[in-house]
PDB file of C-alpha atoms in Angstrom:
ATOM      1  CA  MET G   1     -34.969 -27.593 -73.604  1.00  0.00           C
ATOM      2  CA  LEU G   2     -37.278 -24.747 -73.256  1.00  0.00           C
ATOM      3  CA  GLY G   3     -37.291 -26.531 -69.009  1.00  0.00           C
ATOM      4  CA  ARG G   4     -33.894 -26.389 -68.685  1.00  0.00           C
ATOM      5  CA  LYS G   5     -33.708 -22.799 -70.451  1.00  0.00           C
ATOM      6  CA  ILE G   6     -36.331 -22.177 -67.679  1.00  0.00           C
ATOM      7  CA  PHE G   7     -34.172 -24.022 -64.931  1.00  0.00           C
ATOM      8  CA  SER G   8     -30.748 -21.989 -66.059  1.00  0.00           C
ATOM      9  CA  VAL G   9     -33.055 -18.204 -65.931  1.00  0.00           C
ATOM     10  CA  PHE G  10     -34.521 -18.845 -62.637  1.00  0.00           C
ATOM     11  CA  ALA G  11     -30.877 -20.455 -60.780  1.00  0.00           C
ATOM     12  CA  ALA G  12     -29.571 -16.983 -62.335  1.00  0.00           C
ATOM     13  CA  LEU G  13     -32.016 -15.061 -60.273  1.00  0.00           C
ATOM     14  CA  ILE G  14     -31.374 -17.138 -57.622  1.00  0.00           C
ATOM     15  CA  PHE G  15     -27.749 -16.377 -57.823  1.00  0.00           C
ATOM     16  CA  PHE G  16     -27.713 -12.580 -57.959  1.00  0.00           C
ATOM     17  CA  ALA G  17     -30.615 -11.482 -55.257  1.00  0.00           C
ATOM     18  CA  ALA G  18     -28.260 -13.902 -53.493  1.00  0.00           C
ATOM     19  CA  ALA G  19     -24.904 -11.919 -53.970  1.00  0.00           C
ATOM     20  CA  SER G  20     -26.648  -8.466 -53.893  1.00  0.00           C
ATOM     21  CA  PHE G  21     -27.824  -9.532 -50.639  1.00  0.00           C
ATOM     22  CA  ILE G  22     -24.735 -10.889 -49.582  1.00  0.00           C
ATOM     23  CA  VAL G  23     -23.412  -7.232 -50.649  1.00  0.00           C
ATOM     24  CA  SER G  24     -26.181  -5.270 -49.018  1.00  0.00           C
ATOM     25  CA  ALA G  25     -25.732  -7.359 -45.449  1.00  0.00           C
ATOM     26  CA  ARG G  26     -21.928  -6.363 -45.889  1.00  0.00           C
ATOM     27  CA  THR G  27     -22.601  -2.694 -46.791  1.00  0.00           C
ATOM     28  CA  LEU G  28     -24.700  -2.154 -43.703  1.00  0.00           C
ATOM     29  CA  GLU G  29     -22.337  -4.263 -41.142  1.00  0.00           C
ATOM     30  CA  ARG G  30     -20.090  -1.551 -42.947  1.00  0.00           C
ATOM     31  CA  ASP G  31     -22.383   1.340 -42.542  1.00  0.00           C
ATOM     32  CA  VAL G  32     -23.104   0.225 -38.115  1.00  0.00           C
ATOM     33  CA  LYS G  33     -19.272  -0.270 -38.283  1.00  0.00           C
ATOM     34  CA  GLU G  34     -18.517   3.828 -39.307  1.00  0.00           C
ATOM     35  CA  SER G  35     -21.578   4.872 -37.512  1.00  0.00           C
ATOM     36  CA  SER G  36     -20.792   3.171 -34.462  1.00  0.00           C
ATOM     37  CA  GLU G  37     -16.965   4.597 -34.837  1.00  0.00           C
ATOM     38  CA  LYS G  38     -18.075   7.681 -35.018  1.00  0.00           C
ATOM     39  CA  VAL G  39     -19.856   8.470 -32.171  1.00  0.00           C
ATOM     40  CA  ARG G  40     -16.698   7.516 -30.162  1.00  0.00           C
ATOM     41  CA  VAL G  41     -14.837   9.962 -28.974  1.00  0.00           C
ATOM     42  CA  GLU G  42     -11.017  10.218 -30.131  1.00  0.00           C
ATOM     43  CA  THR G  43      -9.052  11.472 -27.989  1.00  0.00           C
ATOM     44  CA  PRO G  44      -8.125  11.734 -24.530  1.00  0.00           C
ATOM     45  CA  LEU G  45     -10.434  14.089 -22.041  1.00  0.00           C
ATOM     46  CA  ASN G  46     -10.672  15.435 -18.700  1.00  0.00           C
ATOM     47  CA  ILE G  47     -13.798  15.777 -17.208  1.00  0.00           C
ATOM     48  CA  ALA G  48     -16.441  16.350 -14.673  1.00  0.00           C
ATOM     49  CA  ILE G  49     -19.275  14.745 -14.407  1.00  0.00           C
ATOM     50  CA  LEU G  50     -22.194  16.628 -12.620  1.00  0.00           C
ATOM     51  CA  VAL G  51     -25.407  15.401 -11.524  1.00  0.00           C
ATOM     52  CA  GLN G  52     -27.940  17.836  -9.959  1.00  0.00           C
ATOM     53  CA  ASP G  53     -29.278  15.614  -7.318  1.00  0.00           C
ATOM     54  CA  ASP G  54     -32.576  16.312  -7.052  1.00  0.00           C
ATOM     55  CA  LEU G  55     -33.390  15.253 -10.699  1.00  0.00           C
ATOM     56  CA  VAL G  56     -36.772  13.576 -11.262  1.00  0.00           C
ATOM     57  CA  SER G  57     -35.557  10.052  -9.967  1.00  0.00           C
ATOM     58  CA  ARG G  58     -36.796   9.089 -13.994  1.00  0.00           C
ATOM     59  CA  VAL G  59     -32.999   9.815 -14.908  1.00  0.00           C
ATOM     60  CA  GLY G  60     -31.844   7.283 -12.333  1.00  0.00           C
ATOM     61  CA  THR G  61     -32.801   4.904 -15.451  1.00  0.00           C
ATOM     62  CA  GLU G  62     -29.740   6.781 -17.257  1.00  0.00           C
ATOM     63  CA  LEU G  63     -27.160   5.993 -15.244  1.00  0.00           C
ATOM     64  CA  ASN G  64     -26.313   2.321 -17.906  1.00  0.00           C
ATOM     65  CA  VAL G  65     -26.129   4.703 -20.869  1.00  0.00           C
ATOM     66  CA  THR G  66     -23.757   7.397 -18.866  1.00  0.00           C
ATOM     67  CA  ARG G  67     -21.304   4.151 -17.119  1.00  0.00           C
ATOM     68  CA  ASP G  68     -20.744   2.834 -21.037  1.00  0.00           C
ATOM     69  CA  PHE G  69     -20.187   6.354 -22.080  1.00  0.00           C
ATOM     70  CA  ILE G  70     -17.548   6.956 -19.578  1.00  0.00           C
ATOM     71  CA  ARG G  71     -15.823   3.507 -19.924  1.00  0.00           C
ATOM     72  CA  ALA G  72     -15.684   4.264 -24.147  1.00  0.00           C
ATOM     73  CA  LEU G  73     -13.687   7.615 -23.360  1.00  0.00           C
ATOM     74  CA  PRO G  74     -10.063   6.870 -25.416  1.00  0.00           C
ATOM     75  CA  ALA G  75      -7.133   5.640 -22.590  1.00  0.00           C
ATOM     76  CA  GLY G  76      -5.713   8.428 -20.480  1.00  0.00           C
ATOM     77  CA  SER G  77      -9.057   9.888 -20.164  1.00  0.00           C
ATOM     78  CA  ARG G  78      -9.791  11.105 -16.473  1.00  0.00           C
ATOM     79  CA  VAL G  79     -13.036  11.591 -15.168  1.00  0.00           C
ATOM     80  CA  MET G  80     -14.552  13.580 -12.255  1.00  0.00           C
ATOM     81  CA  ILE G  81     -17.866  12.215 -10.930  1.00  0.00           C
ATOM     82  CA  ALA G  82     -19.629  14.797  -7.951  1.00  0.00           C
ATOM     83  CA  TYR G  83     -23.683  15.814  -7.429  1.00  0.00           C
ATOM     84  CA  VAL G  84     -25.210  19.428  -7.181  1.00  0.00           C
ATOM     85  CA  THR G  85     -26.719  18.954  -3.935  1.00  0.00           C
ATOM     86  CA  ALA G  86     -27.700  21.318  -1.068  1.00  0.00           C
ATOM     87  CA  GLY G  87     -25.363  22.903   0.212  1.00  0.00           C
ATOM     88  CA  SER G  88     -22.297  22.131  -1.412  1.00  0.00           C
ATOM     89  CA  LEU G  89     -20.564  19.691  -4.496  1.00  0.00           C
ATOM     90  CA  GLN G  90     -21.019  16.231  -3.536  1.00  0.00           C
ATOM     91  CA  VAL G  91     -17.426  14.578  -4.978  1.00  0.00           C
ATOM     92  CA  ARG G  92     -18.255  11.107  -5.642  1.00  0.00           C
ATOM     93  CA  GLN G  93     -15.461  10.863  -7.379  1.00  0.00           C
ATOM     94  CA  PRO G  94     -12.393  12.790  -7.775  1.00  0.00           C
ATOM     95  CA  PHE G  95     -10.270  13.058 -11.075  1.00  0.00           C
ATOM     96  CA  THR G  96      -9.183   9.970 -12.178  1.00  0.00           C
ATOM     97  CA  GLY G  97      -7.755   7.355 -15.445  1.00  0.00           C
ATOM     98  CA  ASP G  98      -8.839   3.937 -14.115  1.00  0.00           C
ATOM     99  CA  LEU G  99     -12.827   4.073 -15.853  1.00  0.00           C
ATOM    100  CA  GLU G 100     -14.441   1.832 -15.089  1.00  0.00           C
ATOM    101  CA  ARG G 101     -14.201   3.188 -11.150  1.00  0.00           C
ATOM    102  CA  ALA G 102     -15.486   6.267 -12.409  1.00  0.00           C
ATOM    103  CA  ALA G 103     -18.635   4.599 -14.146  1.00  0.00           C
ATOM    104  CA  LYS G 104     -19.039   3.073 -10.713  1.00  0.00           C
ATOM    105  CA  SER G 105     -18.875   5.613  -8.573  1.00  0.00           C
ATOM    106  CA  LEU G 106     -22.470   7.331  -9.797  1.00  0.00           C
ATOM    107  CA  ARG G 107     -25.408   6.840  -7.945  1.00  0.00           C
ATOM    108  CA  THR G 108     -29.184   7.651  -8.263  1.00  0.00           C
ATOM    109  CA  PRO G 109     -30.065  10.988  -7.781  1.00  0.00           C
ATOM    110  CA  ILE G 110     -31.781  11.225  -4.959  1.00  0.00           C
ATOM    111  CA  GLY G 111     -34.814  13.196  -6.307  1.00  0.00           C
ATOM    112  CA  SER G 112     -35.916  15.391  -3.896  1.00  0.00           C
ATOM    113  CA  THR G 113     -36.701  18.452  -3.577  1.00  0.00           C
ATOM    114  CA  SER G 114     -34.758  18.926   0.456  1.00  0.00           C
ATOM    115  CA  ALA G 115     -31.467  17.873  -2.384  1.00  0.00           C
ATOM    116  CA  SER G 116     -31.488  21.100  -4.491  1.00  0.00           C
ATOM    117  CA  PRO G 117     -28.871  23.327  -4.286  1.00  0.00           C
ATOM    118  CA  TYR G 118     -29.335  27.173  -3.903  1.00  0.00           C
ATOM    119  CA  ASN G 119     -28.197  26.604  -6.958  1.00  0.00           C
ATOM    120  CA  PRO G 120     -26.305  24.682 -10.162  1.00  0.00           C
ATOM    121  CA  TYR G 121     -23.630  27.179 -10.952  1.00  0.00           C
ATOM    122  CA  VAL G 122     -22.316  27.773  -7.707  1.00  0.00           C
ATOM    123  CA  GLU G 123     -21.205  24.004  -7.316  1.00  0.00           C
ATOM    124  CA  VAL G 124     -19.854  24.597 -11.699  1.00  0.00           C
ATOM    125  CA  ILE G 125     -17.641  27.138 -10.344  1.00  0.00           C
ATOM    126  CA  GLU G 126     -16.717  24.829  -7.246  1.00  0.00           C
ATOM    127  CA  ALA G 127     -16.028  22.114  -9.622  1.00  0.00           C
ATOM    128  CA  LEU G 128     -14.120  24.516 -11.324  1.00  0.00           C
ATOM    129  CA  LYS G 129     -11.204  24.695  -9.019  1.00  0.00           C
ATOM    130  CA  LYS G 130     -11.044  20.876  -9.372  1.00  0.00           C
ATOM    131  CA  PHE G 131      -9.261  21.312 -12.396  1.00  0.00           C
ATOM    132  CA  GLU G 132      -5.213  20.333 -13.223  1.00  0.00           C
ATOM    133  CA  ASP G 133      -3.524  22.945 -15.116  1.00  0.00           C
ATOM    134  CA  SER G 134      -0.834  20.582 -16.591  1.00  0.00           C
ATOM    135  CA  GLY G 135      -1.626  18.021 -18.514  1.00  0.00           C
ATOM    136  CA  ASN G 136      -2.410  18.151 -22.761  1.00  0.00           C
ATOM    137  CA  ASN G 137      -5.544  16.872 -22.005  1.00  0.00           C
ATOM    138  CA  ARG G 138      -8.769  19.102 -23.221  1.00  0.00           C
ATOM    139  CA  ASN G 139     -11.043  19.650 -20.385  1.00  0.00           C
ATOM    140  CA  ALA G 140     -15.092  20.126 -20.143  1.00  0.00           C
ATOM    141  CA  ILE G 141     -17.540  19.288 -18.051  1.00  0.00           C
ATOM    142  CA  LEU G 142     -21.329  18.077 -18.631  1.00  0.00           C
ATOM    143  CA  LEU G 143     -23.294  19.357 -15.910  1.00  0.00           C
ATOM    144  CA  ILE G 144     -26.777  17.196 -15.921  1.00  0.00           C
ATOM    145  CA  SER G 145     -29.340  19.550 -15.080  1.00  0.00           C
ATOM    146  CA  ASP G 146     -32.666  21.671 -14.692  1.00  0.00           C
ATOM    147  CA  GLY G 147     -30.372  24.659 -15.420  1.00  0.00           C
ATOM    148  CA  LEU G 148     -32.810  26.923 -13.449  1.00  0.00           C
ATOM    149  CA  ASP G 149     -31.585  29.415 -10.551  1.00  0.00           C
ATOM    150  CA  THR G 150     -34.034  31.166  -9.023  1.00  0.00           C
ATOM    151  CA  SER G 151     -32.576  32.751  -6.395  1.00  0.00           C
ATOM    152  CA  ARG G 152     -32.910  35.841  -6.910  1.00  0.00           C
ATOM    153  CA  GLY G 153     -36.108  35.869  -8.295  1.00  0.00           C
ATOM    154  CA  PHE G 154     -38.128  34.473 -11.101  1.00  0.00           C
ATOM    155  CA  ASP G 155     -38.730  36.281 -14.136  1.00  0.00           C
ATOM    156  CA  ALA G 156     -36.544  36.849 -17.712  1.00  0.00           C
ATOM    157  CA  ASP G 157     -34.127  38.807 -16.174  1.00  0.00           C
ATOM    158  CA  SER G 158     -33.686  37.242 -12.850  1.00  0.00           C
ATOM    159  CA  ALA G 159     -33.540  33.976 -13.864  1.00  0.00           C
ATOM    160  CA  GLY G 160     -31.600  33.548 -16.730  1.00  0.00           C
ATOM    161  CA  ASN G 161     -28.813  35.665 -16.332  1.00  0.00           C
ATOM    162  CA  THR G 162     -28.401  35.631 -12.999  1.00  0.00           C
ATOM    163  CA  ILE G 163     -24.762  36.677 -11.001  1.00  0.00           C
ATOM    164  CA  ASP G 164     -23.258  33.134  -9.990  1.00  0.00           C
ATOM    165  CA  LEU G 165     -24.197  32.058 -14.408  1.00  0.00           C
ATOM    166  CA  GLN G 166     -21.634  34.787 -15.377  1.00  0.00           C
ATOM    167  CA  ARG G 167     -19.316  34.030 -13.065  1.00  0.00           C
ATOM    168  CA  ALA G 168     -19.377  29.958 -13.872  1.00  0.00           C
ATOM    169  CA  ILE G 169     -19.135  31.545 -17.502  1.00  0.00           C
ATOM    170  CA  LYS G 170     -16.537  33.993 -17.008  1.00  0.00           C
ATOM    171  CA  GLU G 171     -14.359  30.707 -14.475  1.00  0.00           C
ATOM    172  CA  ALA G 172     -14.381  28.736 -17.433  1.00  0.00           C
ATOM    173  CA  GLN G 173     -13.409  30.608 -20.252  1.00  0.00           C
ATOM    174  CA  LYS G 174     -10.705  31.529 -17.127  1.00  0.00           C
ATOM    175  CA  ARG G 175      -9.570  28.046 -17.002  1.00  0.00           C
ATOM    176  CA  ASN G 176     -10.402  27.192 -20.656  1.00  0.00           C
ATOM    177  CA  VAL G 177     -13.110  24.254 -19.931  1.00  0.00           C
ATOM    178  CA  SER G 178     -15.426  23.594 -21.964  1.00  0.00           C
ATOM    179  CA  VAL G 179     -19.280  23.345 -20.115  1.00  0.00           C
ATOM    180  CA  TYR G 180     -21.529  20.745 -22.334  1.00  0.00           C
ATOM    181  CA  SER G 181     -24.815  19.946 -20.494  1.00  0.00           C
ATOM    182  CA  PHE G 182     -27.963  17.796 -20.241  1.00  0.00           C
ATOM    183  CA  TYR G 183     -30.840  19.342 -19.686  1.00  0.00           C
ATOM    184  CA  ALA G 184     -33.402  17.428 -17.228  1.00  0.00           C
ATOM    185  CA  PRO G 185     -36.544  18.354 -15.454  1.00  0.00           C
ATOM    186  CA  THR G 186     -36.200  18.201 -11.027  1.00  0.00           C
ATOM    187  CA  ALA G 187     -38.241  17.444  -8.278  1.00  0.00           C
ATOM    188  CA  GLY G 188     -39.451  21.496  -8.012  1.00  0.00           C
ATOM    189  CA  LEU G 189     -40.927  23.599 -10.868  1.00  0.00           C
ATOM    190  CA  THR G 190     -39.173  22.006 -13.832  1.00  0.00           C
ATOM    191  CA  SER G 191     -41.073  19.322 -13.517  1.00  0.00           C
ATOM    192  CA  PHE G 192     -44.699  21.482 -14.258  1.00  0.00           C
ATOM    193  CA  ASN G 193     -43.833  24.689 -15.104  1.00  0.00           C
ATOM    194  CA  ARG G 194     -43.226  25.376 -18.850  1.00  0.00           C
ATOM    195  CA  LEU G 195     -41.766  28.951 -18.090  1.00  0.00           C
ATOM    196  CA  ALA G 196     -39.200  27.212 -15.316  1.00  0.00           C
ATOM    197  CA  VAL G 197     -37.984  24.746 -17.995  1.00  0.00           C
ATOM    198  CA  SER G 198     -37.369  27.913 -20.250  1.00  0.00           C
ATOM    199  CA  TYR G 199     -35.677  29.602 -17.936  1.00  0.00           C
ATOM    200  CA  GLY G 200     -33.589  27.444 -17.302  1.00  0.00           C
ATOM    201  CA  GLN G 201     -32.692  25.893 -20.761  1.00  0.00           C
ATOM    202  CA  SER G 202     -32.012  28.907 -21.540  1.00  0.00           C
ATOM    203  CA  SER G 203     -29.091  28.994 -18.981  1.00  0.00           C
ATOM    204  CA  LEU G 204     -27.995  25.902 -19.961  1.00  0.00           C
ATOM    205  CA  ASN G 205     -27.637  27.477 -23.250  1.00  0.00           C
ATOM    206  CA  ARG G 206     -25.928  30.004 -22.570  1.00  0.00           C
ATOM    207  CA  LEU G 207     -23.469  28.833 -20.423  1.00  0.00           C
ATOM    208  CA  SER G 208     -22.546  26.231 -23.361  1.00  0.00           C
ATOM    209  CA  ASN G 209     -22.621  28.297 -25.823  1.00  0.00           C
ATOM    210  CA  GLU G 210     -19.878  31.009 -23.946  1.00  0.00           C
ATOM    211  CA  THR G 211     -17.758  28.005 -22.900  1.00  0.00           C
ATOM    212  CA  GLY G 212     -17.167  26.165 -26.315  1.00  0.00           C
ATOM    213  CA  GLY G 213     -19.377  23.856 -25.403  1.00  0.00           C
ATOM    214  CA  ARG G 214     -23.142  22.385 -26.283  1.00  0.00           C
ATOM    215  CA  ALA G 215     -26.282  22.271 -24.867  1.00  0.00           C
ATOM    216  CA  PHE G 216     -28.467  19.564 -25.265  1.00  0.00           C
ATOM    217  CA  PHE G 217     -31.935  19.270 -25.007  1.00  0.00           C
ATOM    218  CA  GLN G 218     -35.244  18.732 -27.029  1.00  0.00           C
ATOM    219  CA  GLY G 219     -38.799  20.787 -25.679  1.00  0.00           C
ATOM    220  CA  THR G 220     -39.766  20.926 -22.545  1.00  0.00           C
ATOM    221  CA  SER G 221     -39.972  16.786 -22.263  1.00  0.00           C
ATOM    222  CA  TYR G 222     -37.467  14.653 -20.838  1.00  0.00           C
ATOM    223  CA  VAL G 223     -35.964  11.703 -23.487  1.00  0.00           C
ATOM    224  CA  THR G 224     -33.837   9.480 -22.541  1.00  0.00           C
ATOM    225  CA  PHE G 225     -29.493  10.705 -23.061  1.00  0.00           C
ATOM    226  CA  ASP G 226     -28.562   8.127 -25.376  1.00  0.00           C
ATOM    227  CA  SER G 227     -28.903  10.339 -28.593  1.00  0.00           C
ATOM    228  CA  TYR G 228     -27.441  12.980 -26.360  1.00  0.00           C
ATOM    229  CA  PHE G 229     -24.484  11.599 -26.023  1.00  0.00           C
ATOM    230  CA  ASP G 230     -24.060  10.145 -29.542  1.00  0.00           C
ATOM    231  CA  ARG G 231     -24.055  14.159 -29.331  1.00  0.00           C
ATOM    232  CA  LEU G 232     -22.201  15.133 -27.456  1.00  0.00           C
ATOM    233  CA  ARG G 233     -19.198  12.086 -28.652  1.00  0.00           C
ATOM    234  CA  ALA G 234     -20.054  14.340 -31.919  1.00  0.00           C
ATOM    235  CA  ALA G 235     -19.586  17.957 -30.169  1.00  0.00           C
ATOM    236  CA  LEU G 236     -15.946  16.209 -28.908  1.00  0.00           C
ATOM    237  CA  ASN G 237     -14.426  15.396 -31.463  1.00  0.00           C
ATOM    238  CA  GLU G 238     -15.887  18.477 -33.416  1.00  0.00           C
ATOM    239  CA  GLN G 239     -14.656  20.674 -30.749  1.00  0.00           C
ATOM    240  CA  TYR G 240     -11.141  18.691 -31.570  1.00  0.00           C
ATOM    241  CA  ALA G 241     -10.991  19.349 -34.898  1.00  0.00           C
ATOM    242  CA  LYS G 242     -11.387  22.973 -34.654  1.00  0.00           C
ATOM    243  CA  ALA G 243      -8.500  23.237 -32.284  1.00  0.00           C
ATOM    244  CA  TYR G 244      -5.488  20.814 -34.477  1.00  0.00           C
TER     245      TYR G 244
END
């Protein structure tokens, strides 16, 4: 009799443990699903993705996560892919609604000082001119760059508050384009000079903040873009919620 009672209690404990495991598993599955849904861009947008061509070669490993971001954009979105390179803005893919085509147009940055631009902000201005006035989509730029402009010197005033940076901000405000930015070092100064990193990040932060976007970086070191894209999706959704 005592053995039966012990067995019954033991069986009940196993049943409740199994039930709790199932509930926990379902809760985890729901939380993961909800988390995934939170970081999806909710509304179509026009976005130009600009990649500085002299970024360190490690940035090439982030192409797949960048392609995933493009492919996951909502239907109706339009994407342009361009490279900020020496002397010009190299447009690899003009604005298109074919997200797969846009994703495939990404290439590994050259990763050499031979591809260093005059500064990234001249090409940002050129990219802003590619946006059409018509349409209901929001407009945004994602600039992947070190943000450094030493064309007029290398100190807090000249490198952190340049004429071209100011022009880029004014042009983006005029055209109602929010500029988001990911910091990454180049093969030049920002690969070894902490002061250069600080100036570049400060400029990216100013460009993004003053155009309604957001700058993403973590200290002075290079990190992967996975968390940046999660935060970018959340920021894009937040911006839409505020606007409407």
